[in-house]
Coordinates of C-alpha atoms in Angstrom, one line a residue:
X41 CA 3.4 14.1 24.2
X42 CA 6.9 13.7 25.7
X43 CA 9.9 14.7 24.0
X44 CA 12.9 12.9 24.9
X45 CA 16.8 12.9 23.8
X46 CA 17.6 11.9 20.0
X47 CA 17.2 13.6 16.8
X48 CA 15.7 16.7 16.6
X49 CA 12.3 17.1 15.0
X50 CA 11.8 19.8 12.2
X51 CA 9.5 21.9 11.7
X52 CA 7.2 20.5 8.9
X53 CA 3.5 19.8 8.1
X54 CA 1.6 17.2 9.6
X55 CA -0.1 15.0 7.7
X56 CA -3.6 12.9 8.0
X57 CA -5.3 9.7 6.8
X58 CA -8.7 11.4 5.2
X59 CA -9.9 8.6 3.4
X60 CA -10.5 4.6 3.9
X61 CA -11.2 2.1 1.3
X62 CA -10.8 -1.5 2.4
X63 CA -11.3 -4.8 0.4
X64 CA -10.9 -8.2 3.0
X65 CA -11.6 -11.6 3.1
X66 CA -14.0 -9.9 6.4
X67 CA -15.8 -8.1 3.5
X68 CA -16.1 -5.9 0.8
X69 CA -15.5 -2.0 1.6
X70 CA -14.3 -0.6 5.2
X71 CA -17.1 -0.8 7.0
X72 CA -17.9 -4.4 6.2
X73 CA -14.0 -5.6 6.7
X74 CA -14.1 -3.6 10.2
X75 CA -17.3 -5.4 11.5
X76 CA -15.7 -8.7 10.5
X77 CA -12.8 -7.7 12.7
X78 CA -14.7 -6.6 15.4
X79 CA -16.7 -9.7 15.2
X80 CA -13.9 -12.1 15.3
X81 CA -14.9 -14.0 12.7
X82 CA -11.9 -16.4 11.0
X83 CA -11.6 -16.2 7.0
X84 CA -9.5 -19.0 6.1
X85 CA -11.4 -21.9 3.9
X86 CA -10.8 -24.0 0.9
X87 CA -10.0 -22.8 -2.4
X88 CA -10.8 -23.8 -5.5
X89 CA -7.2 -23.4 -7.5
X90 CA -5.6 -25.0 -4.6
X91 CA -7.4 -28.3 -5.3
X92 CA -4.5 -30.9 -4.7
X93 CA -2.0 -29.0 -3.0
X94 CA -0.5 -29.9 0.2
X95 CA -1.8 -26.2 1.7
X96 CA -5.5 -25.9 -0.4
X97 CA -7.4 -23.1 1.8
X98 CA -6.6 -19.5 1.9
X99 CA -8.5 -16.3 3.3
X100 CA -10.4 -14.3 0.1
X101 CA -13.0 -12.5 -1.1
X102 CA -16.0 -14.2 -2.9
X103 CA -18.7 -11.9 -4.7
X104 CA -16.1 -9.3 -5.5
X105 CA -17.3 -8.3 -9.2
X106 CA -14.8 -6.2 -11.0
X107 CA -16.9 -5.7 -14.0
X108 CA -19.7 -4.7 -11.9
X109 CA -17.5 -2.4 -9.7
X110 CA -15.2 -1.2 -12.3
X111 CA -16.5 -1.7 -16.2
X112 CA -15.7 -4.5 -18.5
X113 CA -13.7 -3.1 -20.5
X114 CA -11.1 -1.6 -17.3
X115 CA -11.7 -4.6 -15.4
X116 CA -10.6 -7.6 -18.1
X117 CA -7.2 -5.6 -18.8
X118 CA -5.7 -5.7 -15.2
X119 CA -5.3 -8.5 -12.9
X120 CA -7.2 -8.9 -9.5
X121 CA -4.7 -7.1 -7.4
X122 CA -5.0 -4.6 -9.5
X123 CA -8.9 -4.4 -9.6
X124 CA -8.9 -4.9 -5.9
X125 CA -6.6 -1.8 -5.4
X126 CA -8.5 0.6 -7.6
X127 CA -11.8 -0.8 -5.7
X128 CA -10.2 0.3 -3.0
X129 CA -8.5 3.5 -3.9
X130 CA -12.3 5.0 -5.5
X131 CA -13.9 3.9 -2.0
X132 CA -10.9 5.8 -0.1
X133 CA -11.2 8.9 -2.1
X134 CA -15.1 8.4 -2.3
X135 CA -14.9 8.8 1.7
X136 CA -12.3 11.5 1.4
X137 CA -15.2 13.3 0.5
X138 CA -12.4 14.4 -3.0
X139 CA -14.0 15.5 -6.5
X140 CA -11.7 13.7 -9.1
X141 CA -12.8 16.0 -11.5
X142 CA -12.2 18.9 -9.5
X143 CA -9.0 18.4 -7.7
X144 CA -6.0 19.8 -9.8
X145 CA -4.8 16.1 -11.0
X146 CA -1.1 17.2 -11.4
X147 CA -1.0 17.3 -7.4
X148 CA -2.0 14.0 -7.0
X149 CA 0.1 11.8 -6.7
X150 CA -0.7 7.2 -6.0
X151 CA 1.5 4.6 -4.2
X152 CA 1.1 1.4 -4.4
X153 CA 2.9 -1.7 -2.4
X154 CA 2.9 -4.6 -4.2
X155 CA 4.5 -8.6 -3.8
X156 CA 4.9 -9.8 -7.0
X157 CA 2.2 -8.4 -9.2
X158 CA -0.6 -10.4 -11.7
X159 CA 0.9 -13.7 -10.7
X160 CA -2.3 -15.5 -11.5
X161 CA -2.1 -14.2 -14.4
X162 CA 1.6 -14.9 -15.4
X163 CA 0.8 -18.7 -14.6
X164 CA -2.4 -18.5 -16.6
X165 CA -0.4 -16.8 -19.7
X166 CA 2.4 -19.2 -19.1
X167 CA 0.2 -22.0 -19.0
X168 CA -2.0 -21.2 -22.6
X169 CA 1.7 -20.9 -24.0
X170 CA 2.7 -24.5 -22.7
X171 CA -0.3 -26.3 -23.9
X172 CA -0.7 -24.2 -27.6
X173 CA 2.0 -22.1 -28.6
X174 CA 3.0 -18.2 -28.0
X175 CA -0.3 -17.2 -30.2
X176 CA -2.3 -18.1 -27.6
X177 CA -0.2 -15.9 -25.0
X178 CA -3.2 -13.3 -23.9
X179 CA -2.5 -10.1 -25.8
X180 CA -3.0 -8.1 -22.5
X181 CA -1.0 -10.4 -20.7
X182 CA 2.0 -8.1 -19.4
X183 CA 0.0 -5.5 -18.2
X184 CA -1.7 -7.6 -16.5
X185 CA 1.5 -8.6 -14.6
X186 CA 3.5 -5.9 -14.6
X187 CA 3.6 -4.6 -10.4
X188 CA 3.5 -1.1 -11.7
X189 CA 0.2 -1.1 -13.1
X190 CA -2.7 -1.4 -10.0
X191 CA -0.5 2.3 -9.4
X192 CA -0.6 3.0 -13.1
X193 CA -4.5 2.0 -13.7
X194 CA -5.4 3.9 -10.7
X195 CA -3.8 7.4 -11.7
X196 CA -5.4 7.1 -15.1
X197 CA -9.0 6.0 -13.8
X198 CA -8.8 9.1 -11.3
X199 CA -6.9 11.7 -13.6
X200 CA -3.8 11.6 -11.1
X201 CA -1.0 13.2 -13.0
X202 CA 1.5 13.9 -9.7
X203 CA 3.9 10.7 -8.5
X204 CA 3.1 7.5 -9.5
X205 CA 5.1 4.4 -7.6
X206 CA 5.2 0.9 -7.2
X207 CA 6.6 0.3 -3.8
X208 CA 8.0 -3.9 -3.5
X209 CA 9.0 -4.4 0.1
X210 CA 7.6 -7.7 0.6
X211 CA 5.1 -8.3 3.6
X212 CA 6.0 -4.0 4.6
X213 CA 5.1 -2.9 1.1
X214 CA 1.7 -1.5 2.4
X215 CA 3.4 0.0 5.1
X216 CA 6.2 1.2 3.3
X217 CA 3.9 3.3 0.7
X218 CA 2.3 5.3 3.4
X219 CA 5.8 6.2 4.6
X220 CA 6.6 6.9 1.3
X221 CA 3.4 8.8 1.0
X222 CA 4.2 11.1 4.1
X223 CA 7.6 11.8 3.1
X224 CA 6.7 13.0 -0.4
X225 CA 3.6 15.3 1.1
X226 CA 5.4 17.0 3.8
X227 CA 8.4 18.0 0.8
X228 CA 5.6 19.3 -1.0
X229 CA 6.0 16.8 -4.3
X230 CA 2.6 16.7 -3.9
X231 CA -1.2 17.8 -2.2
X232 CA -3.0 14.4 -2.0
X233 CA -1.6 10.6 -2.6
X234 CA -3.9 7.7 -2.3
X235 CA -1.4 5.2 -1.1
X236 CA -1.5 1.4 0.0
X237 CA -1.2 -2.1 -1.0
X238 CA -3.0 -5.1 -2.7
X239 CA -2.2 -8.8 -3.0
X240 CA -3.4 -11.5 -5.0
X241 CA -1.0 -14.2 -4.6
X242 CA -3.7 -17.0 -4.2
X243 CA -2.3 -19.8 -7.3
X244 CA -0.7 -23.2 -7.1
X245 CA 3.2 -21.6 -7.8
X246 CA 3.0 -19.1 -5.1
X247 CA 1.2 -21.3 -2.3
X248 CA 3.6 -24.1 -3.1
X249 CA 6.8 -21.8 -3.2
X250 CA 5.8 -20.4 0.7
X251 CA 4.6 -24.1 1.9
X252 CA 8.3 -25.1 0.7
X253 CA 9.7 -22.5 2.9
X254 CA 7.7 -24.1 5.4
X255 CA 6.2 -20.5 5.8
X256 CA 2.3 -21.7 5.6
X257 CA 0.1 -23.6 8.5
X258 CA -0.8 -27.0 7.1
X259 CA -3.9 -27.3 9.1
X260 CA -6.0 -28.7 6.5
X261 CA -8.2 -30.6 8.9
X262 CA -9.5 -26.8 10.5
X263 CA -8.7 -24.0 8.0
X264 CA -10.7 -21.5 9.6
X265 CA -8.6 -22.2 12.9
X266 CA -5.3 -22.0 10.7
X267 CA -4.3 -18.3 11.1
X268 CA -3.4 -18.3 15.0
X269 CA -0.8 -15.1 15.9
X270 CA 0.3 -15.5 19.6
X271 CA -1.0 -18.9 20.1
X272 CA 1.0 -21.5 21.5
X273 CA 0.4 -24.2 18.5
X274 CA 0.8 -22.2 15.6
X275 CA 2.0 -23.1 13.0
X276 CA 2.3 -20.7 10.1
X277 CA 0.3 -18.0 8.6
X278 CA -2.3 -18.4 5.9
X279 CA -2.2 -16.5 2.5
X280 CA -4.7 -14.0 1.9
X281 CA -5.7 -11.2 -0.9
X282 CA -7.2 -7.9 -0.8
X283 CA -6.5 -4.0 -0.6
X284 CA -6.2 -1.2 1.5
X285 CA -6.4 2.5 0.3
X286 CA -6.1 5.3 2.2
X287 CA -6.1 9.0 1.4
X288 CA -3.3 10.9 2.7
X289 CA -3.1 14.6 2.9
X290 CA -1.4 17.9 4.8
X291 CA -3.4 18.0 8.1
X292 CA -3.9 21.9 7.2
X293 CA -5.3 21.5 3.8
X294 CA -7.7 18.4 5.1
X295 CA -9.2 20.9 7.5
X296 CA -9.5 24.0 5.4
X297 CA -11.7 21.6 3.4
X298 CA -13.8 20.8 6.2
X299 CA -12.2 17.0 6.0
X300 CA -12.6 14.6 8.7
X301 CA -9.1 12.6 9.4
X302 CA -9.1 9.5 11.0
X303 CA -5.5 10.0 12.3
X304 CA -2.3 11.7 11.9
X305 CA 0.5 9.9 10.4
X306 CA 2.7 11.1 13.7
X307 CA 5.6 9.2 13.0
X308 CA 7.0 6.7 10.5
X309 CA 10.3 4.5 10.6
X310 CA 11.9 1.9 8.1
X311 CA 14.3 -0.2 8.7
X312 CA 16.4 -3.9 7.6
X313 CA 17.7 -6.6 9.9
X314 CA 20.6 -7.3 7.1
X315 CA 20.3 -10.7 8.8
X316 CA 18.5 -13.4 6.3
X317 CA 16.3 -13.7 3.1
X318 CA 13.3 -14.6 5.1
X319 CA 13.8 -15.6 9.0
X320 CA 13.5 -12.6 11.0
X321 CA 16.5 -11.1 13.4
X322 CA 15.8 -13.7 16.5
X323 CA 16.7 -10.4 18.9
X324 CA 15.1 -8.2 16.7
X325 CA 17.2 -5.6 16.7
X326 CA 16.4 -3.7 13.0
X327 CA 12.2 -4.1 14.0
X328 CA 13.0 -2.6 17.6
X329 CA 15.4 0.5 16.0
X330 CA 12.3 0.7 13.7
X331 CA 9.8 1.5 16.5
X332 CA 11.9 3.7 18.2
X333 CA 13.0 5.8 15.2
X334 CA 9.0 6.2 14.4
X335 CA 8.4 6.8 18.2
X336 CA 11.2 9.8 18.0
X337 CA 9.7 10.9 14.4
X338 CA 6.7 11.4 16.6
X339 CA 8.1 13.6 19.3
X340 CA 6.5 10.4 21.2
X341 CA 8.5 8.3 23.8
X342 CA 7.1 4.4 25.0
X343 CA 4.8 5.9 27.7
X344 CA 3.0 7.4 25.0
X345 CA 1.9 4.5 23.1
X346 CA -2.1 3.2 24.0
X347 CA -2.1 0.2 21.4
X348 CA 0.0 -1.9 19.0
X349 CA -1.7 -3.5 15.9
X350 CA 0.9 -6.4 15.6
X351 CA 2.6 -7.7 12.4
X352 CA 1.6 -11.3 14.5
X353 CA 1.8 -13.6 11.3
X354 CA 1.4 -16.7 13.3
X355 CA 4.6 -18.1 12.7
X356 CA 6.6 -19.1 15.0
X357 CA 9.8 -16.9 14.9
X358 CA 8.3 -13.7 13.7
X359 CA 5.6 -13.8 16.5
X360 CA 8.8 -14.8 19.6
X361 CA 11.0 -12.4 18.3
X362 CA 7.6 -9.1 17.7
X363 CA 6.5 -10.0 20.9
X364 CA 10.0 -9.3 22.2
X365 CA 10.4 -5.9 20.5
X366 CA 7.5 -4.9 22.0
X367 CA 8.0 -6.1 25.6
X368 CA 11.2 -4.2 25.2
X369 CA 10.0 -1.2 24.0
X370 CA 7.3 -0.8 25.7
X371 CA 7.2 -2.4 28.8
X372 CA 4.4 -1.2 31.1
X373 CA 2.5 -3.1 28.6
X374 CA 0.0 -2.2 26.2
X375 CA -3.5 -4.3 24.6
X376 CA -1.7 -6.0 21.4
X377 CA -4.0 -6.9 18.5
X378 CA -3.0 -9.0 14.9
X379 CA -5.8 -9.1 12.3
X380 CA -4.2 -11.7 10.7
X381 CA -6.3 -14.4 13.0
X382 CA -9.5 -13.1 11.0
X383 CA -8.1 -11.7 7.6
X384 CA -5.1 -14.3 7.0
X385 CA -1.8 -12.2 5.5
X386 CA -2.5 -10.0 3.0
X387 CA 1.2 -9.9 2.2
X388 CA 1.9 -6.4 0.6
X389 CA -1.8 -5.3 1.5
X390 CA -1.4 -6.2 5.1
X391 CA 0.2 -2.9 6.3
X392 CA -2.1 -0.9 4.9
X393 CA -5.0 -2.6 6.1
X394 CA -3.3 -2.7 9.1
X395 CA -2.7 1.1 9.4
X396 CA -5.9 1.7 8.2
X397 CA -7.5 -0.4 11.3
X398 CA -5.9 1.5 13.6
X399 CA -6.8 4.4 12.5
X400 CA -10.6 2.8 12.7
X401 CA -9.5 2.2 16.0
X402 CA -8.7 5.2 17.1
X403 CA -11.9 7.1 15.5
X404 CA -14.2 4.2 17.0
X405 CA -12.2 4.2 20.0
X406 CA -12.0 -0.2 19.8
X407 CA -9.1 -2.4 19.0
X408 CA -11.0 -5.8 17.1
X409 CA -10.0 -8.6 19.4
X410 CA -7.2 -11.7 17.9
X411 CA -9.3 -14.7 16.4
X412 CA -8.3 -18.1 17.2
X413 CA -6.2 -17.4 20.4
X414 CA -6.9 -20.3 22.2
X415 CA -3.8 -20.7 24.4
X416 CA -1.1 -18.2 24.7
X417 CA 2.1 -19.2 23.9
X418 CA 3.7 -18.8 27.9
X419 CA 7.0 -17.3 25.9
X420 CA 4.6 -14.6 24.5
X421 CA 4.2 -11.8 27.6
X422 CA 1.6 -9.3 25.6
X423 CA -1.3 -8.2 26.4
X424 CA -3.1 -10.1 23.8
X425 CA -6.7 -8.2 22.9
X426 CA -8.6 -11.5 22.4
X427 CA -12.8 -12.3 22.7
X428 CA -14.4 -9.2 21.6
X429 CA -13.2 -5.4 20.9
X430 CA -12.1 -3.5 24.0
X431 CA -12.0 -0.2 24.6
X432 CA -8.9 1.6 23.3
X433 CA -7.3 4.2 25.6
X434 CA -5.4 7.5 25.2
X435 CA -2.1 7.4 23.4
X436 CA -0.3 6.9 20.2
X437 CA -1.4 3.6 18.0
X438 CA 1.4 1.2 16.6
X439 CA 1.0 -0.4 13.1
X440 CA 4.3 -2.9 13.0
X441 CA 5.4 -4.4 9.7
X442 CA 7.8 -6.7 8.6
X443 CA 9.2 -8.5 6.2
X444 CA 11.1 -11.2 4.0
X445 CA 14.3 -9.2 2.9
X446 CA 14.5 -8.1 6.6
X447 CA 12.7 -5.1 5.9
X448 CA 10.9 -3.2 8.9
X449 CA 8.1 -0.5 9.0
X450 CA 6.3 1.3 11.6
X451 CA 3.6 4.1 11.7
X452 CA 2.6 5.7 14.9
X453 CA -0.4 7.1 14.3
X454 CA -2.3 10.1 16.6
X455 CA -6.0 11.1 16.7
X456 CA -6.2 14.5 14.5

């Protein structure tokens, strides 16, 4: 790759994706979720708490048993988010090809993006205390909240004694934990961190308090058409749950295990537009500095770059001002995908899903195509992957994220 002018790079360890565990409204576990991506196939349909509501359809998993997966007893004291993660984070260490009870757990370390933690359960709680009294508060009802825990529950379940976090960056939160994750491997804090995101924001308070922000498509009449990055009659994104886990390690120590890395974690950038609660930057300037710090973290410059896997919410200023950024950036254009037109927004686990998929994509050597594109928006001058899969050239892959707050994350990742 190309070095060009700007901050010097030092000299410290690379560090690799070794292990995938995905749970999607596409499917349960990676491969499942990255053949519904592949295939197209939009998520979005009614759901059953959101009887009544203006916005009553969402994108989520059905036949996800946490008992089953999990045990009882582990399963009933967490909420879904948290089962989902810990799904997740057993299937991404299970393809690490790791031995939980052989690693050394104090070198372990678990990351964990979250929104706003058990809120189905904080409504259900709340709820049994309106209708008959505090006694019949759920005794386990704060851990079930609590955003820390999907991170807590997980280091226990897999004897992971090294750094523990809950990382809250909004709609980056997935994103931001890989970052995180790098960072604290290449210092050495730590030998292996299963780092990600999970989301289950699917109840009445939470759809209601985005549709007042005017943030969610109302297209009741088609929900499985709802989710439309890029289009030119979008009209909002549509809320989603699920996980993404992924096993991080030093690139040396995966292969002196005989691992098999997806990708290297090349480069990584965060940054805030310090411009509004929850409208992006219309010039996005803090998004573009973001993709050109990770591009310099990578010793990478634009002509480097093969693929972008888009934030592309399908609303209709984060999509004008992303596709910007990237026409800037990178303007001898590259194939731009957003997995939100199958998977709906996963919120805080849509970076790592995200990040995880282009790693798929780089291994599989296919970028999953943009469902419901029907019409570009003219404004939008991308390279929009769109149909079925194509083939992904040579070069670095982009995983944009972004968020309310104005926060900003991108990972450039590299074959290994």
């Amino acid at each position: 790759m190309t070095h060009h002018s700007g901050r010097r790079r030092t000299a410290r360890p690379d560090v690799a994706i070794t292990g995938i565990g995905m749970l999607t409204p596409a499917g349960i576990g990676t491969a499942a979720t990255w053949k519904g991506l592949c295939d197209g196939r939009p998520t979005a349909r009614p759901h059953p708490a959101l009887t009544g509501l203006t916005v009553d359809f969402a994108c989520w998993i059905p036949g996800f048993d946490a008992a089953a997966t999990l045990g009882g007893p582990v399963s009933r004291r967490m909420d879904r988010f948290a089962q989902m993660a810990m799904a997740a984070a057993i299937e991404a260490v299970t393809d690490a090809g790791l031995d939980t009870a052989a690693w050394e757990g104090s070198r372990v370390g678990v990351i964990v993006g979250t929104s706003i933690g058990g809120m189905p359960s904080w409504e259900e709680a709340q709820r049994r205390m309106l209708e008959g009294g505090p006694r019949k508060v759920p005794p386990l009802a704060m851990t079930r909240v609590l955003p820390n825990m999907a991170a807590g529950e997980i280091a226990i379940a897999l004897g992971a004694g090294g750094p523990c976090l809950a990382v809250a960056a909004a709609c980056a939160s997935g994103a931001m934990a890989l970052h995180l994750a790098r960072e604290l491997l290449r210092s050495d804090a730590a030998d292996v961190i299963i780092a990600g995101g999970a989301t289950c924001d699917i109840s009445p308070m939470v759809i209601s308090g985005f549709d007042r922000l005017g943030a969610l498509s109302r297209r009741r009449e088609d929900p499985a058409g709802a989710s439309r990055p890029f289009e030119a009659a979008r009209d909002g994104f549509v809320m989603a749950e699920g996980a993404g886990m992924l096993v991080l390690e030093r690139l040396g120590d995966a292969r002196a295990r005989a691992g098999r890395p997806y990708a290297v974690v090349a480069g990584c950038a965060a940054t805030d537009d310090a411009h509004h609660p929850t409208a992006p930057d219309p010039g996005g300037a803090g998004a573009e500095r973001a993709v050109r710090l990770a591009l310099s973290d990578a010793g990478a410059g634009p002509g480097d770059v093969g693929h972008v896997n888009a934030h592309g919410t399908g609303t209709v200023l984060n999509d004008a001002a992303e596709s910007r950024v990237i026409r800037r950036v990178l303007p001898h254009g590259v194939p731009v995908t957003s997995l939100k037109g199958t998977l709906g927004h996963l919120i805080a686990g849509a970076g790592a899903v995200e990040a995880a998929c282009a790693a798929l994509s780089l291994r599989e050597g296919l970028i999953p195509p943009t469902a419901n594109l029907d019409v570009q928006d003219p404004e939008i001058d991308l390279d929009v992957v769109t149909g079925s899969p194509r083939p992904l050239g040579t070069g670095l892959a982009l995983s944009n994220s972004f968020g309310f707050g104005g926060h900003n994350v991108v990972l450039a990742l590299a074959p290994p």
